[in-house]
Short mmCIF file of C-alpha atoms in Angstrom, two decimals:
data_model
loop_
_atom_site.label_atom_id
_atom_site.label_comp_id
_atom_site.label_asym_id
_atom_site.label_seq_id
_atom_site.Cartn_x
_atom_site.Cartn_y
_atom_site.Cartn_z
CA MET M 1 77.08 83.64 86.92
CA ALA M 2 79.55 86.01 88.75
CA SER M 3 82.76 86.04 86.94
CA LYS M 4 86.26 87.65 87.50
CA HIS M 5 88.86 88.00 84.68
CA SER M 6 92.53 88.69 85.17
CA ALA M 7 94.24 90.18 82.08
CA THR M 8 97.38 89.89 83.41
CA GLU M 9 97.13 85.98 84.38
CA GLY M 10 94.89 85.28 81.25
CA SER M 11 92.32 83.43 83.08
CA SER M 12 88.70 83.65 84.07
CA LEU M 13 86.69 82.16 86.93
CA GLY M 14 82.74 81.75 86.88
CA ILE M 15 80.83 80.97 90.06
CA ASN M 16 77.13 80.36 90.08
CA VAL M 17 76.05 82.93 92.55
CA ARG M 18 72.70 80.59 93.11
CA THR M 19 74.94 78.22 95.06
CA PHE M 20 75.38 80.70 98.03
CA ASN M 21 73.31 81.00 100.85
CA ASP M 22 71.26 84.35 101.44
CA VAL M 23 72.32 85.97 98.15
CA ASP M 24 69.34 88.19 97.09
CA LEU M 25 69.26 87.70 93.43
CA ASP M 26 66.88 90.53 92.70
CA MET M 27 69.65 92.89 93.88
CA LEU M 28 72.31 91.73 91.48
CA LYS M 29 73.14 93.59 88.50
CA VAL M 30 72.71 91.55 85.17
CA SER M 31 74.95 92.40 82.44
CA ILE M 32 74.47 90.45 78.98
CA TYR M 33 77.37 88.42 77.50
CA LYS M 34 77.84 89.19 74.02
CA GLY M 35 79.18 85.83 72.87
CA ASP M 36 77.70 86.04 69.24
CA GLU M 37 80.08 89.10 68.85
CA LEU M 38 83.32 86.95 69.19
CA GLU M 39 85.42 85.49 66.34
CA PRO M 40 85.05 83.31 64.65
CA ALA M 41 81.41 83.86 63.98
CA TYR M 42 79.10 81.30 65.23
CA GLN M 43 77.36 78.95 62.65
CA ALA M 44 74.00 77.37 63.59
CA PRO M 45 74.07 73.48 62.96
CA LYS M 46 71.80 72.22 60.24
CA VAL M 47 69.25 70.16 62.35
CA ALA M 48 67.11 67.52 60.41
CA THR M 49 63.45 67.05 61.64
CA SER M 50 60.62 64.77 60.84
CA LYS M 51 58.21 67.81 61.36
CA ALA M 52 56.87 68.36 58.03
CA VAL M 53 53.92 70.20 59.03
CA LEU M 54 53.58 72.48 62.14
CA LYS M 55 50.49 72.67 64.48
CA PRO M 56 48.83 76.14 64.10
CA GLY M 57 50.42 78.98 66.07
CA MET M 58 53.51 76.92 66.70
CA GLN M 59 57.11 77.66 65.52
CA LEU M 60 59.91 75.44 64.86
CA TYR M 61 63.04 76.13 66.91
CA ASN M 62 66.43 74.41 66.68
CA GLY M 63 69.75 74.30 68.74
CA SER M 64 72.55 72.51 70.12
CA CYS M 65 75.37 72.42 72.83
CA HIS M 66 78.58 74.79 72.04
CA CYS M 67 80.24 71.54 70.45
CA LYS M 68 77.16 70.37 68.51
CA ALA M 69 77.20 66.76 69.77
CA VAL M 70 73.77 67.33 70.93
CA SER M 71 71.13 68.96 69.03
CA TYR M 72 67.58 69.36 68.98
CA THR M 73 64.39 70.68 67.28
CA VAL M 74 61.30 71.64 69.21
CA GLU M 75 57.90 72.97 68.01
CA PHE M 76 56.45 75.62 70.18
CA LYS M 77 54.63 78.75 70.50
CA PRO M 78 56.38 81.92 69.62
CA PHE M 79 57.75 83.41 72.93
CA THR M 80 58.84 86.63 74.54
CA ASP M 81 58.85 85.74 78.11
CA THR M 82 60.61 82.74 80.05
CA GLU M 83 61.90 81.84 83.47
CA ASN M 84 64.77 81.16 85.50
CA GLY M 85 68.56 82.13 85.16
CA GLU M 86 69.05 79.39 82.37
CA LEU M 87 66.12 80.50 80.52
CA TRP M 88 63.93 77.49 80.02
CA ILE M 89 60.64 76.85 77.95
CA TYR M 90 58.61 74.06 78.38
CA PRO M 91 57.26 72.11 75.39
CA SER M 92 55.42 68.99 75.50
CA LYS M 93 57.70 65.85 75.08
CA SER M 94 56.33 64.96 71.53
CA SER M 95 57.18 68.53 70.35
CA VAL M 96 60.91 67.81 71.01
CA GLU M 97 63.31 65.78 68.88
CA LEU M 98 66.94 65.06 70.45
CA TYR M 99 69.63 63.97 68.67
CA GLY M 100 72.77 62.90 70.02
CA GLN M 101 71.50 61.35 73.17
CA ASP M 102 74.51 59.07 73.75
CA ALA M 103 76.53 62.26 74.20
CA LEU M 104 74.50 63.44 77.21
CA SER M 105 75.45 63.27 80.84
CA ASN M 106 72.81 63.28 83.42
CA TYR M 107 72.39 64.93 87.04
CA GLN M 108 69.52 64.14 89.43
CA PHE M 109 68.68 65.54 92.63
CA GLY M 110 65.91 65.56 95.20
CA LYS M 111 63.20 63.04 94.26
CA LYS M 112 65.40 62.19 91.26
CA ARG M 113 62.30 62.46 89.05
CA ALA M 114 64.06 64.45 86.34
CA LYS M 115 67.39 63.96 84.38
CA HIS M 116 69.07 67.53 84.02
CA SER M 117 71.18 66.58 80.67
CA PHE M 118 74.33 67.97 80.06
CA CYS M 119 76.61 67.70 76.91
CA SER M 120 79.59 65.20 78.04
CA ILE M 121 81.70 67.06 75.88
CA CYS M 122 81.29 70.59 76.26
CA GLY M 123 79.24 70.48 79.60
CA VAL M 124 76.39 72.91 78.29
CA SER M 125 72.98 72.16 79.99
CA ALA M 126 70.53 71.92 77.09
CA ILE M 127 67.44 69.69 78.11
CA VAL M 128 65.60 68.24 80.98
CA ARG M 129 64.26 64.75 80.69
CA ILE M 130 61.46 64.12 83.30
CA ASN M 131 60.98 60.56 84.46
CA ASP M 132 57.21 61.09 85.47
CA PRO M 133 54.67 59.90 83.06
CA GLU M 134 52.06 62.34 84.54
CA VAL M 135 54.24 65.27 83.44
CA ASN M 136 54.25 65.85 79.62
CA VAL M 137 57.03 68.43 79.48
CA MET M 138 60.49 68.40 78.28
CA PRO M 139 62.21 71.76 79.26
CA VAL M 140 64.83 73.11 76.82
CA ASN M 141 67.41 75.69 77.58
CA VAL M 142 66.59 78.88 75.37
CA ARG M 143 70.13 79.83 75.70
CA THR M 144 71.14 77.04 73.35
CA MET M 145 68.35 77.91 70.71
CA ASN M 146 69.42 79.52 67.51
CA GLY M 147 67.86 82.69 66.35
CA VAL M 148 66.40 83.99 69.76
CA ASP M 149 67.38 87.34 70.79
CA LEU M 150 67.79 87.16 74.89
CA GLU M 151 67.33 90.88 74.92
CA ASP M 152 63.81 90.65 73.62
CA LEU M 153 62.71 88.43 76.16
CA LYS M 154 60.80 89.45 79.61
CA ILE M 155 62.09 87.14 81.96
CA LYS M 156 59.91 85.86 85.18
CA LYS M 157 62.27 85.50 88.08
CA TYR M 158 61.75 82.25 90.02
CA ASP M 159 64.06 81.63 93.14
CA GLY M 160 63.51 77.53 93.74
CA TRP M 161 65.98 77.76 96.79
CA LYS M 162 63.35 79.83 98.78
CA GLU M 163 60.16 78.93 96.85
CA LEU M 164 60.20 75.34 96.88
CA GLU M 165 59.03 73.06 99.79
CA PRO M 166 60.65 71.47 101.69
CA GLN M 167 63.44 73.81 102.20
CA TYR M 168 66.81 72.45 101.02
CA THR M 169 69.18 72.27 104.13
CA VAL M 170 72.78 71.38 104.28
#
């Protein structure tokens, strides 16, 4: 996300640079936004779960959108690396418990096999629901997870604009 803030006007503008043609994402300087340092301090929501016992080697994570209308728990292996700018993990569908589904809005594109789900109140991209019975994952946006230090993650870059076939044309 490229952004510009004008102190004199008191407004900000953020633009997803992935929407531009011919931008070399690897050449962009990445800066970490320290939203957790803003006041008032963020309070992680209390999320109930039906998972009494975890599978060996797994950890229980929880998270939510900004306004907490949508929340989830996910059973997933401890991780130190992830993919993409939004930082997704790919747990099995049965490992994710999703709450507040009525507050989700969806966006579909391409073959429309996946619902990219956003909180209809605050707009946070939280989860992707894949409509293919042969695909057993439910991607979860790591940036919505509580207790994950993004600076500790090793990010594997992926540019779907260039790497997916067929190439998207306008």
